[in-house]
Amino acid sequence: MNLAAPADGVKLTDSQRLDWLRLIRSENIGPRTFRAVLNHCGSARAAIAALPDLARRGGAKAPGRICTAAEAEQEMETARRQGSVFVALGEPDYPARLRVIDDAPPLLAVRGKLDVLKSPMAAIVGSRNASAAGAKFAAQMANELGAAGFVTVSGLARGIDAAAHRASLEFGTVAVLAGGQDRIYPPEHNDLLAKILERGAAVSEMPFGWEPRARDFPRRNRLISGMSLGVLVVEAARRSGSLITARMALEQGREVFAVPGSPLDPRCEGTNELLKQGANLVTGVDDILSVIEPIAGRPAELPIEEPEQEAQMFTDGPAADERSRIIGLLGPTPVDIDDLIRLSGARPAIVRTVLLELEIAGKLHRQAGGRVALLG
Amino acid sequence: MNLAAPADGVKLTDSQRLDWLRLIRSENIGPRTFRAVLNHCGSARAAIAALPDLARRGGAKAPGRICTAAEAEQEMETARRQGSVFVALGEPDYPARLRVIDDAPPLLAVRGKLDVLKSPMAAIVGSRNASAAGAKFAAQMANELGAAGFVTVSGLARGIDAAAHRASLEFGTVAVLAGGQDRIYPPEHNDLLAKILERGAAVSEMPFGWEPRARDFPRRNRLISGMSLGVLVVEAARRSGSLITARMALEQGREVFAVPGSPLDPRCEGTNELLKQGANLVTGVDDILSVIEPIAGRPAELPIEEPEQEAQMFTDGPAADERSRIIGLLGPTPVDIDDLIRLSGARPAIVRTVLLELEIAGKLHRQAGGRVALLG
């Protein structure tokens, strides 16, 4: 089974989709753990059945809460009434570029026109308290990207985000939400969202009813960059959310673009810093198109993953001494899984199983680039 | 005799200085031809004596006008009364970095404090119709460069130039003029110049009484960049003089710095373009210092020149067939002198002599990087 595409190009059955929803809504299951446990157990249904045992072996005092079938059905029903559908990783409607990021959401709740997710996309992000010039420039870029066949992705925030969405309504634009599909932030953008949905879409990985908290915005930002060929940062103060999106774009191998601005304007500190670090300098849409047009035609590249030859053959659990040897190598400082395998002398499948158990027990954090750390 | 330093570290006698002034003020003698003919003839006095014959052999219908001893004495006297001194290329007071450019002026008329020319320098240039923010930023950089031990060089123009000079008066600042020392442009900057001269200097290669014309400003700009370790362009429209200074800085191997600005402000088009081309992005003085401080301590590098072993041994003029063969290889498209030597099969000294004759006859233009072209 290919980890990167659990249901490559094939639609899930309703029953599979429900299992996927249950699994991703269960405690201690994030996108990376979802992939690992799906790979380990072969299906979401088998994974759900295995969770209590895996958590116990990982040393959980009490197993994490599992989303019930009734709860998942309830969320499905709420979604349908509200006009959202769940698109699974690997299904034809799932955004092609997003599919290949390390922590791609197994399910996206999508409202609006699904087709728009098949277009090549470019993100435009920036300050909430944008200058008039910044907002105008963002609008100009969004509109010209649209005319050139690129869908603008942004975060529905005030300022730059809203300007970019508004200027590209006619081409279809994608808003990525930090909360559930029924928890729009900021609330005054409900009208804008309604216009977006006419030709574009709103996307969320969060459960219905989820009120976005501060930490959900950086998490959401990885989807904005992940769906896009590149991210244009129009105005950004130092330590702003837009810079997080830019950093994620780099980690995901996406292009980063920044608009230059006066050193005397604090709203340009972050963008100028990006330029110093090598971001593409943008004074017109051609500066973006010249970079993303050549790559738009290429298929999204799958990250290189180790083949999982052993996974199918290995059915025994790890022996107690192997488990404790592996756990002994872990600590709060992230380590490479490859190093763990080498240092422990255990078979890769054994190491992966121990890590999965710890993850499901809520004791391990899996980071970008195949690194893991024990949680305090 | 070393071309790059006709009087390396040694002061000229009064009589030599007068000869140098006569030679550089004579028709068809620019800085590059000055070097070539000085090298060919051994001294300025011998060169002056040889000019009519060289011009005749170069095919001049009438030889170019030679500045008389009386005229040169008159200019010397005017300079002295006005408080200017003539500093010759290679003398201790001549700016160290300027000395090594391809077309360094043989003589500089300097007013003010000569000592300031020995400090490491950085140029600040930009729009005449600067924005308030641009002028403020230029002032800030000039002041902070001064505090860090760097003398600010600029062109005494309105806008950015004036802001940079004003903010660095206390450290000594250098104004490079496009006209003669007695023809200040713009005239309303006479007061500013008076303040500059208290601790800094004004420099000109042009004759006394020379009213600056449009084409003298780009010519002057090579001195601004040539004296400096690097050039900061603060605001510059497309096709502005500041971009010429930046181009010259690149040709001279100097660092180019640019301040980012809004793509919607035409005053930032040129600077943003420089950044796209790889100029160092500046949002604070550290962005400049981190680049120029490490190179400030190094001696100015002399451009690599071919050794002139033959020059002393060769006394015969070129034969008529050699001369016509070399001239036949020339045209309005610039060619490398090295290619001419190779293609003509003539000795390097012969080729150089023919070129010098053509130059003095006003028929040849010598460009940067050892390239020559016939004038229409």
mmCIF file of N, CA and C in Angstrom, chain A residues 14-107:
data_model
loop_
_atom_site.group_PDB
_atom_site.id
_atom_site.type_symbol
_atom_site.label_atom_id
_atom_site.label_comp_id
_atom_site.label_asym_id
_atom_site.label_seq_id
_atom_site.Cartn_x
_atom_site.Cartn_y
_atom_site.Cartn_z
ATOM 1 N N ASP A 14 -18.823 5.010 0.813
ATOM 2 C CA ASP A 14 -19.380 5.792 1.926
ATOM 3 C C ASP A 14 -18.923 5.234 3.266
ATOM 4 N N SER A 15 -18.873 3.924 3.324
ATOM 5 C CA SER A 15 -18.500 3.276 4.578
ATOM 6 C C SER A 15 -17.024 3.517 4.900
ATOM 7 N N GLN A 16 -16.162 3.454 3.866
ATOM 8 C CA GLN A 16 -14.738 3.767 4.079
ATOM 9 C C GLN A 16 -14.560 5.221 4.518
ATOM 10 N N ARG A 17 -15.326 6.109 3.882
ATOM 11 C CA ARG A 17 -15.203 7.536 4.201
ATOM 12 C C ARG A 17 -15.566 7.781 5.675
ATOM 13 N N LEU A 18 -16.598 7.081 6.118
ATOM 14 C CA LEU A 18 -17.001 7.198 7.519
ATOM 15 C C LEU A 18 -15.880 6.708 8.444
ATOM 16 N N ASP A 19 -15.258 5.581 8.082
ATOM 17 C CA ASP A 19 -14.143 5.061 8.882
ATOM 18 C C ASP A 19 -12.985 6.058 8.916
ATOM 19 N N TRP A 20 -12.686 6.632 7.759
ATOM 20 C CA TRP A 20 -11.605 7.630 7.699
ATOM 21 C C TRP A 20 -11.922 8.804 8.626
ATOM 22 N N LEU A 21 -13.185 9.257 8.586
ATOM 23 C CA LEU A 21 -13.573 10.390 9.430
ATOM 24 C C LEU A 21 -13.437 10.022 10.908
ATOM 25 N N ARG A 22 -13.901 8.804 11.275
ATOM 26 C CA ARG A 22 -13.766 8.358 12.661
ATOM 27 C C ARG A 22 -12.297 8.355 13.083
ATOM 28 N N LEU A 23 -11.447 7.813 12.230
ATOM 29 C CA LEU A 23 -10.032 7.680 12.589
ATOM 30 C C LEU A 23 -9.366 9.047 12.779
ATOM 31 N N ILE A 24 -9.604 9.969 11.834
ATOM 32 C CA ILE A 24 -8.915 11.268 11.942
ATOM 33 C C ILE A 24 -9.500 12.120 13.070
ATOM 34 N N ARG A 25 -10.745 11.844 13.475
ATOM 35 C CA ARG A 25 -11.341 12.610 14.577
ATOM 36 C C ARG A 25 -11.047 11.976 15.942
ATOM 37 N N SER A 26 -10.275 10.909 15.969
ATOM 38 C CA SER A 26 -9.962 10.253 17.242
ATOM 39 C C SER A 26 -8.759 10.914 17.913
ATOM 40 N N GLU A 27 -8.703 10.755 19.229
ATOM 41 C CA GLU A 27 -7.650 11.406 20.005
ATOM 42 C C GLU A 27 -6.264 10.882 19.630
ATOM 43 N N ASN A 28 -5.283 11.764 19.632
ATOM 44 C CA ASN A 28 -3.880 11.446 19.316
ATOM 45 C C ASN A 28 -3.653 11.048 17.858
ATOM 46 N N ILE A 29 -4.646 11.264 16.993
ATOM 47 C CA ILE A 29 -4.465 10.920 15.576
ATOM 48 C C ILE A 29 -4.407 12.205 14.743
ATOM 49 N N GLY A 30 -3.214 12.598 14.352
ATOM 50 C CA GLY A 30 -3.041 13.699 13.411
ATOM 51 C C GLY A 30 -2.818 13.125 12.021
ATOM 52 N N PRO A 31 -2.593 13.989 11.038
ATOM 53 C CA PRO A 31 -2.413 13.494 9.662
ATOM 54 C C PRO A 31 -1.269 12.496 9.509
ATOM 55 N N ARG A 32 -0.148 12.731 10.200
ATOM 56 C CA ARG A 32 0.982 11.807 10.042
ATOM 57 C C ARG A 32 0.694 10.470 10.711
ATOM 58 N N THR A 33 0.111 10.522 11.900
ATOM 59 C CA THR A 33 -0.232 9.280 12.599
ATOM 60 C C THR A 33 -1.299 8.518 11.814
ATOM 61 N N PHE A 34 -2.232 9.260 11.222
ATOM 62 C CA PHE A 34 -3.255 8.630 10.385
ATOM 63 C C PHE A 34 -2.603 7.767 9.306
ATOM 64 N N ARG A 35 -1.629 8.340 8.619
ATOM 65 C CA ARG A 35 -0.954 7.587 7.561
ATOM 66 C C ARG A 35 -0.245 6.367 8.112
ATOM 67 N N ALA A 36 0.450 6.595 9.248
ATOM 68 C CA ALA A 36 1.251 5.502 9.802
ATOM 69 C C ALA A 36 0.362 4.350 10.249
ATOM 70 N N VAL A 37 -0.742 4.670 10.904
ATOM 71 C CA VAL A 37 -1.589 3.592 11.433
ATOM 72 C C VAL A 37 -2.390 2.925 10.311
ATOM 73 N N LEU A 38 -2.756 3.723 9.301
ATOM 74 C CA LEU A 38 -3.447 3.138 8.150
ATOM 75 C C LEU A 38 -2.520 2.148 7.440
ATOM 76 N N ASN A 39 -1.271 2.551 7.318
ATOM 77 C CA ASN A 39 -0.270 1.710 6.676
ATOM 78 C C ASN A 39 -0.022 0.445 7.494
ATOM 79 N N HIS A 40 0.001 0.622 8.811
ATOM 80 C CA HIS A 40 0.291 -0.494 9.707
ATOM 81 C C HIS A 40 -0.841 -1.516 9.701
ATOM 82 N N CYS A 41 -2.071 -0.999 9.680
ATOM 83 C CA CYS A 41 -3.223 -1.887 9.862
ATOM 84 C C CYS A 41 -3.931 -2.250 8.554
ATOM 85 N N GLY A 42 -3.655 -1.506 7.490
ATOM 86 C CA GLY A 42 -4.224 -1.870 6.194
ATOM 87 C C GLY A 42 -5.503 -1.135 5.843
ATOM 88 N N SER A 43 -6.283 -0.721 6.838
ATOM 89 C CA SER A 43 -7.496 0.049 6.548
ATOM 90 C C SER A 43 -7.854 0.877 7.774
ATOM 91 N N ALA A 44 -8.696 1.894 7.565
ATOM 92 C CA ALA A 44 -9.105 2.738 8.686
ATOM 93 C C ALA A 44 -9.910 1.917 9.686
ATOM 94 N N ARG A 45 -10.764 1.018 9.181
ATOM 95 C CA ARG A 45 -11.577 0.202 10.088
ATOM 96 C C ARG A 45 -10.696 -0.668 10.974
ATOM 97 N N ALA A 46 -9.702 -1.321 10.361
ATOM 98 C CA ALA A 46 -8.782 -2.154 11.140
ATOM 99 C C ALA A 46 -7.986 -1.300 12.131
ATOM 100 N N ALA A 47 -7.639 -0.092 11.704
ATOM 101 C CA ALA A 47 -6.878 0.800 12.587
ATOM 102 C C ALA A 47 -7.695 1.168 13.822
ATOM 103 N N ILE A 48 -8.964 1.509 13.591
ATOM 104 C CA ILE A 48 -9.825 1.880 14.725
ATOM 105 C C ILE A 48 -9.901 0.730 15.738
ATOM 106 N N ALA A 49 -10.049 -0.481 15.205
ATOM 107 C CA ALA A 49 -10.127 -1.654 16.072
ATOM 108 C C ALA A 49 -8.832 -1.857 16.854
ATOM 109 N N ALA A 50 -7.696 -1.479 16.221
ATOM 110 C CA ALA A 50 -6.394 -1.741 16.849
ATOM 111 C C ALA A 50 -5.965 -0.652 17.817
ATOM 112 N N LEU A 51 -6.624 0.517 17.766
ATOM 113 C CA LEU A 51 -6.140 1.672 18.547
ATOM 114 C C LEU A 51 -5.970 1.385 20.042
ATOM 115 N N PRO A 52 -6.963 0.777 20.717
ATOM 116 C CA PRO A 52 -6.807 0.574 22.170
ATOM 117 C C PRO A 52 -5.586 -0.278 22.503
ATOM 118 N N ASP A 53 -5.382 -1.316 21.712
ATOM 119 C CA ASP A 53 -4.260 -2.208 21.969
ATOM 120 C C ASP A 53 -2.922 -1.505 21.715
ATOM 121 N N LEU A 54 -2.860 -0.746 20.609
ATOM 122 C CA LEU A 54 -1.631 -0.003 20.290
ATOM 123 C C LEU A 54 -1.317 1.011 21.396
ATOM 124 N N ALA A 55 -2.354 1.698 21.874
ATOM 125 C CA ALA A 55 -2.165 2.710 22.913
ATOM 126 C C ALA A 55 -1.673 2.061 24.202
ATOM 127 N N ARG A 56 -2.240 0.911 24.546
ATOM 128 C CA ARG A 56 -1.844 0.204 25.757
ATOM 129 C C ARG A 56 -0.377 -0.199 25.673
ATOM 130 N N ARG A 57 0.014 -0.747 24.509
ATOM 131 C CA ARG A 57 1.407 -1.167 24.347
ATOM 132 C C ARG A 57 2.354 0.035 24.330
ATOM 133 N N GLY A 58 1.843 1.188 23.908
ATOM 134 C CA GLY A 58 2.648 2.416 23.932
ATOM 135 C C GLY A 58 2.746 3.018 25.318
ATOM 136 N N GLY A 59 2.042 2.395 26.288
ATOM 137 C CA GLY A 59 2.183 2.848 27.677
ATOM 138 C C GLY A 59 1.147 3.866 28.104
ATOM 139 N N ALA A 60 0.047 3.988 27.360
ATOM 140 C CA ALA A 60 -0.990 4.945 27.753
ATOM 141 C C ALA A 60 -1.672 4.474 29.025
ATOM 142 N N LYS A 61 -1.861 5.395 29.974
ATOM 143 C CA LYS A 61 -2.574 5.032 31.192
ATOM 144 C C LYS A 61 -4.025 4.745 30.836
ATOM 145 N N ALA A 62 -4.621 5.660 30.055
ATOM 146 C CA ALA A 62 -5.979 5.423 29.546
ATOM 147 C C ALA A 62 -5.928 5.612 28.033
ATOM 148 N N PRO A 63 -6.524 4.730 27.242
ATOM 149 C CA PRO A 63 -6.471 4.872 25.785
ATOM 150 C C PRO A 63 -7.188 6.147 25.341
ATOM 151 N N GLY A 64 -6.704 6.734 24.242
ATOM 152 C CA GLY A 64 -7.317 7.957 23.726
ATOM 153 C C GLY A 64 -8.749 7.706 23.288
ATOM 154 N N ARG A 65 -9.561 8.751 23.299
ATOM 155 C CA ARG A 65 -10.957 8.617 22.947
ATOM 156 C C ARG A 65 -11.093 8.366 21.442
ATOM 157 N N ILE A 66 -11.895 7.384 21.077
ATOM 158 C CA ILE A 66 -12.125 7.077 19.667
ATOM 159 C C ILE A 66 -13.453 7.680 19.242
ATOM 160 N N CYS A 67 -13.444 8.357 18.107
ATOM 161 C CA CYS A 67 -14.675 8.943 17.570
ATOM 162 C C CYS A 67 -15.639 7.803 17.225
ATOM 163 N N THR A 68 -16.866 7.902 17.707
ATOM 164 C CA THR A 68 -17.831 6.825 17.464
ATOM 165 C C THR A 68 -18.428 6.948 16.069
ATOM 166 N N ALA A 69 -18.981 5.846 15.602
ATOM 167 C CA ALA A 69 -19.650 5.850 14.298
ATOM 168 C C ALA A 69 -20.789 6.856 14.296
ATOM 169 N N ALA A 70 -21.522 6.936 15.422
ATOM 170 C CA ALA A 70 -22.653 7.864 15.497
ATOM 171 C C ALA A 70 -22.176 9.310 15.371
ATOM 172 N N GLU A 71 -21.040 9.624 16.035
ATOM 173 C CA GLU A 71 -20.502 10.989 15.951
ATOM 174 C C GLU A 71 -20.067 11.329 14.528
ATOM 175 N N ALA A 72 -19.406 10.371 13.889
ATOM 176 C CA ALA A 72 -18.950 10.609 12.517
ATOM 177 C C ALA A 72 -20.144 10.770 11.583
ATOM 178 N N GLU A 73 -21.165 9.929 11.776
ATOM 179 C CA GLU A 73 -22.373 10.048 10.938
ATOM 180 C C GLU A 73 -23.027 11.412 11.138
ATOM 181 N N GLN A 74 -23.046 11.853 12.379
ATOM 182 C CA GLN A 74 -23.612 13.163 12.703
ATOM 183 C C GLN A 74 -22.857 14.280 11.971
ATOM 184 N N GLU A 75 -21.510 14.190 11.962
ATOM 185 C CA GLU A 75 -20.719 15.226 11.276
ATOM 186 C C GLU A 75 -20.962 15.165 9.770
ATOM 187 N N MET A 76 -21.059 13.955 9.245
ATOM 188 C CA MET A 76 -21.350 13.785 7.806
ATOM 189 C C MET A 76 -22.672 14.452 7.446
ATOM 190 N N GLU A 77 -23.657 14.226 8.304
ATOM 191 C CA GLU A 77 -25.002 14.758 8.066
ATOM 192 C C GLU A 77 -24.992 16.298 8.151
ATOM 193 N N THR A 78 -24.315 16.808 9.164
ATOM 194 C CA THR A 78 -24.190 18.270 9.299
ATOM 195 C C THR A 78 -23.537 18.854 8.045
ATOM 196 N N ALA A 79 -22.471 18.206 7.614
ATOM 197 C CA ALA A 79 -21.756 18.673 6.430
ATOM 198 C C ALA A 79 -22.684 18.692 5.220
ATOM 199 N N ARG A 80 -23.428 17.615 5.030
ATOM 200 C CA ARG A 80 -24.282 17.533 3.844
ATOM 201 C C ARG A 80 -25.325 18.639 3.856
ATOM 202 N N ARG A 81 -25.949 18.842 5.022
ATOM 203 C CA ARG A 81 -26.972 19.899 5.114
ATOM 204 C C ARG A 81 -26.383 21.279 4.820
ATOM 205 N N GLN A 82 -25.110 21.470 5.234
ATOM 206 C CA GLN A 82 -24.486 22.773 5.056
ATOM 207 C C GLN A 82 -23.892 22.935 3.659
ATOM 208 N N GLY A 83 -23.858 21.831 2.901
ATOM 209 C CA GLY A 83 -23.333 21.935 1.536
ATOM 210 C C GLY A 83 -21.868 21.566 1.399
ATOM 211 N N SER A 84 -21.292 20.963 2.445
ATOM 212 C CA SER A 84 -19.891 20.545 2.359
ATOM 213 C C SER A 84 -19.797 19.070 1.999
ATOM 214 N N VAL A 85 -18.734 18.720 1.321
ATOM 215 C CA VAL A 85 -18.449 17.305 1.079
ATOM 216 C C VAL A 85 -17.051 16.999 1.621
ATOM 217 N N PHE A 86 -16.827 15.736 1.979
ATOM 218 C CA PHE A 86 -15.502 15.325 2.434
ATOM 219 C C PHE A 86 -14.747 14.694 1.278
ATOM 220 N N VAL A 87 -13.615 15.268 0.964
ATOM 221 C CA VAL A 87 -12.764 14.739 -0.106
ATOM 222 C C VAL A 87 -11.557 14.090 0.564
ATOM 223 N N ALA A 88 -11.304 12.819 0.181
ATOM 224 C CA ALA A 88 -10.216 12.087 0.834
ATOM 225 C C ALA A 88 -8.918 12.182 0.038
ATOM 226 N N LEU A 89 -7.828 12.150 0.783
ATOM 227 C CA LEU A 89 -6.478 12.129 0.197
ATOM 228 C C LEU A 89 -6.388 11.003 -0.833
ATOM 229 N N GLY A 90 -6.007 11.346 -2.035
ATOM 230 C CA GLY A 90 -5.883 10.340 -3.089
ATOM 231 C C GLY A 90 -7.075 10.305 -4.015
ATOM 232 N N GLU A 91 -8.201 10.888 -3.601
ATOM 233 C CA GLU A 91 -9.362 10.945 -4.500
ATOM 234 C C GLU A 91 -9.102 11.985 -5.593
ATOM 235 N N PRO A 92 -9.815 11.819 -6.727
ATOM 236 C CA PRO A 92 -9.540 12.711 -7.866
ATOM 237 C C PRO A 92 -9.745 14.196 -7.544
ATOM 238 N N ASP A 93 -10.681 14.520 -6.642
ATOM 239 C CA ASP A 93 -10.940 15.935 -6.350
ATOM 240 C C ASP A 93 -9.966 16.548 -5.338
ATOM 241 N N TYR A 94 -9.128 15.721 -4.738
ATOM 242 C CA TYR A 94 -8.189 16.232 -3.730
ATOM 243 C C TYR A 94 -7.118 17.078 -4.436
ATOM 244 N N PRO A 95 -6.802 18.267 -3.907
ATOM 245 C CA PRO A 95 -5.828 19.132 -4.599
ATOM 246 C C PRO A 95 -4.494 18.409 -4.810
ATOM 247 N N ALA A 96 -4.045 18.425 -6.059
ATOM 248 C CA ALA A 96 -2.907 17.589 -6.454
ATOM 249 C C ALA A 96 -1.642 17.900 -5.660
ATOM 250 N N ARG A 97 -1.342 19.186 -5.465
ATOM 251 C CA ARG A 97 -0.087 19.530 -4.786
ATOM 252 C C ARG A 97 -0.168 19.216 -3.296
ATOM 253 N N LEU A 98 -1.356 19.425 -2.731
ATOM 254 C CA LEU A 98 -1.522 19.195 -1.293
ATOM 255 C C LEU A 98 -1.283 17.727 -0.945
ATOM 256 N N ARG A 99 -1.647 16.877 -1.873
ATOM 257 C CA ARG A 99 -1.556 15.441 -1.679
ATOM 258 C C ARG A 99 -0.147 14.982 -1.314
ATOM 259 N N VAL A 100 0.851 15.694 -1.791
ATOM 260 C CA VAL A 100 2.215 15.199 -1.601
ATOM 261 C C VAL A 100 2.920 15.806 -0.389
ATOM 262 N N ILE A 101 2.223 16.677 0.368
ATOM 263 C CA ILE A 101 2.941 17.178 1.545
ATOM 264 C C ILE A 101 2.931 16.104 2.624
ATOM 265 N N ASP A 102 3.906 16.227 3.468
ATOM 266 C CA ASP A 102 4.216 15.320 4.550
ATOM 267 C C ASP A 102 3.019 15.045 5.475
ATOM 268 N N ASP A 103 2.268 16.083 5.773
ATOM 269 C CA ASP A 103 1.170 15.974 6.730
ATOM 270 C C ASP A 103 -0.147 16.419 6.077
ATOM 271 N N ALA A 104 -0.381 15.895 4.880
ATOM 272 C CA ALA A 104 -1.618 16.222 4.160
ATOM 273 C C ALA A 104 -2.813 15.699 4.951
ATOM 274 N N PRO A 105 -3.878 16.507 5.077
ATOM 275 C CA PRO A 105 -5.052 16.037 5.815
ATOM 276 C C PRO A 105 -5.691 14.861 5.078
ATOM 277 N N PRO A 106 -6.047 13.791 5.800
ATOM 278 C CA PRO A 106 -6.710 12.649 5.145
ATOM 279 C C PRO A 106 -8.045 13.058 4.525
ATOM 280 N N LEU A 107 -8.742 13.987 5.174
ATOM 281 C CA LEU A 107 -10.037 14.432 4.661
ATOM 282 C C LEU A 107 -10.102 15.949 4.671
#
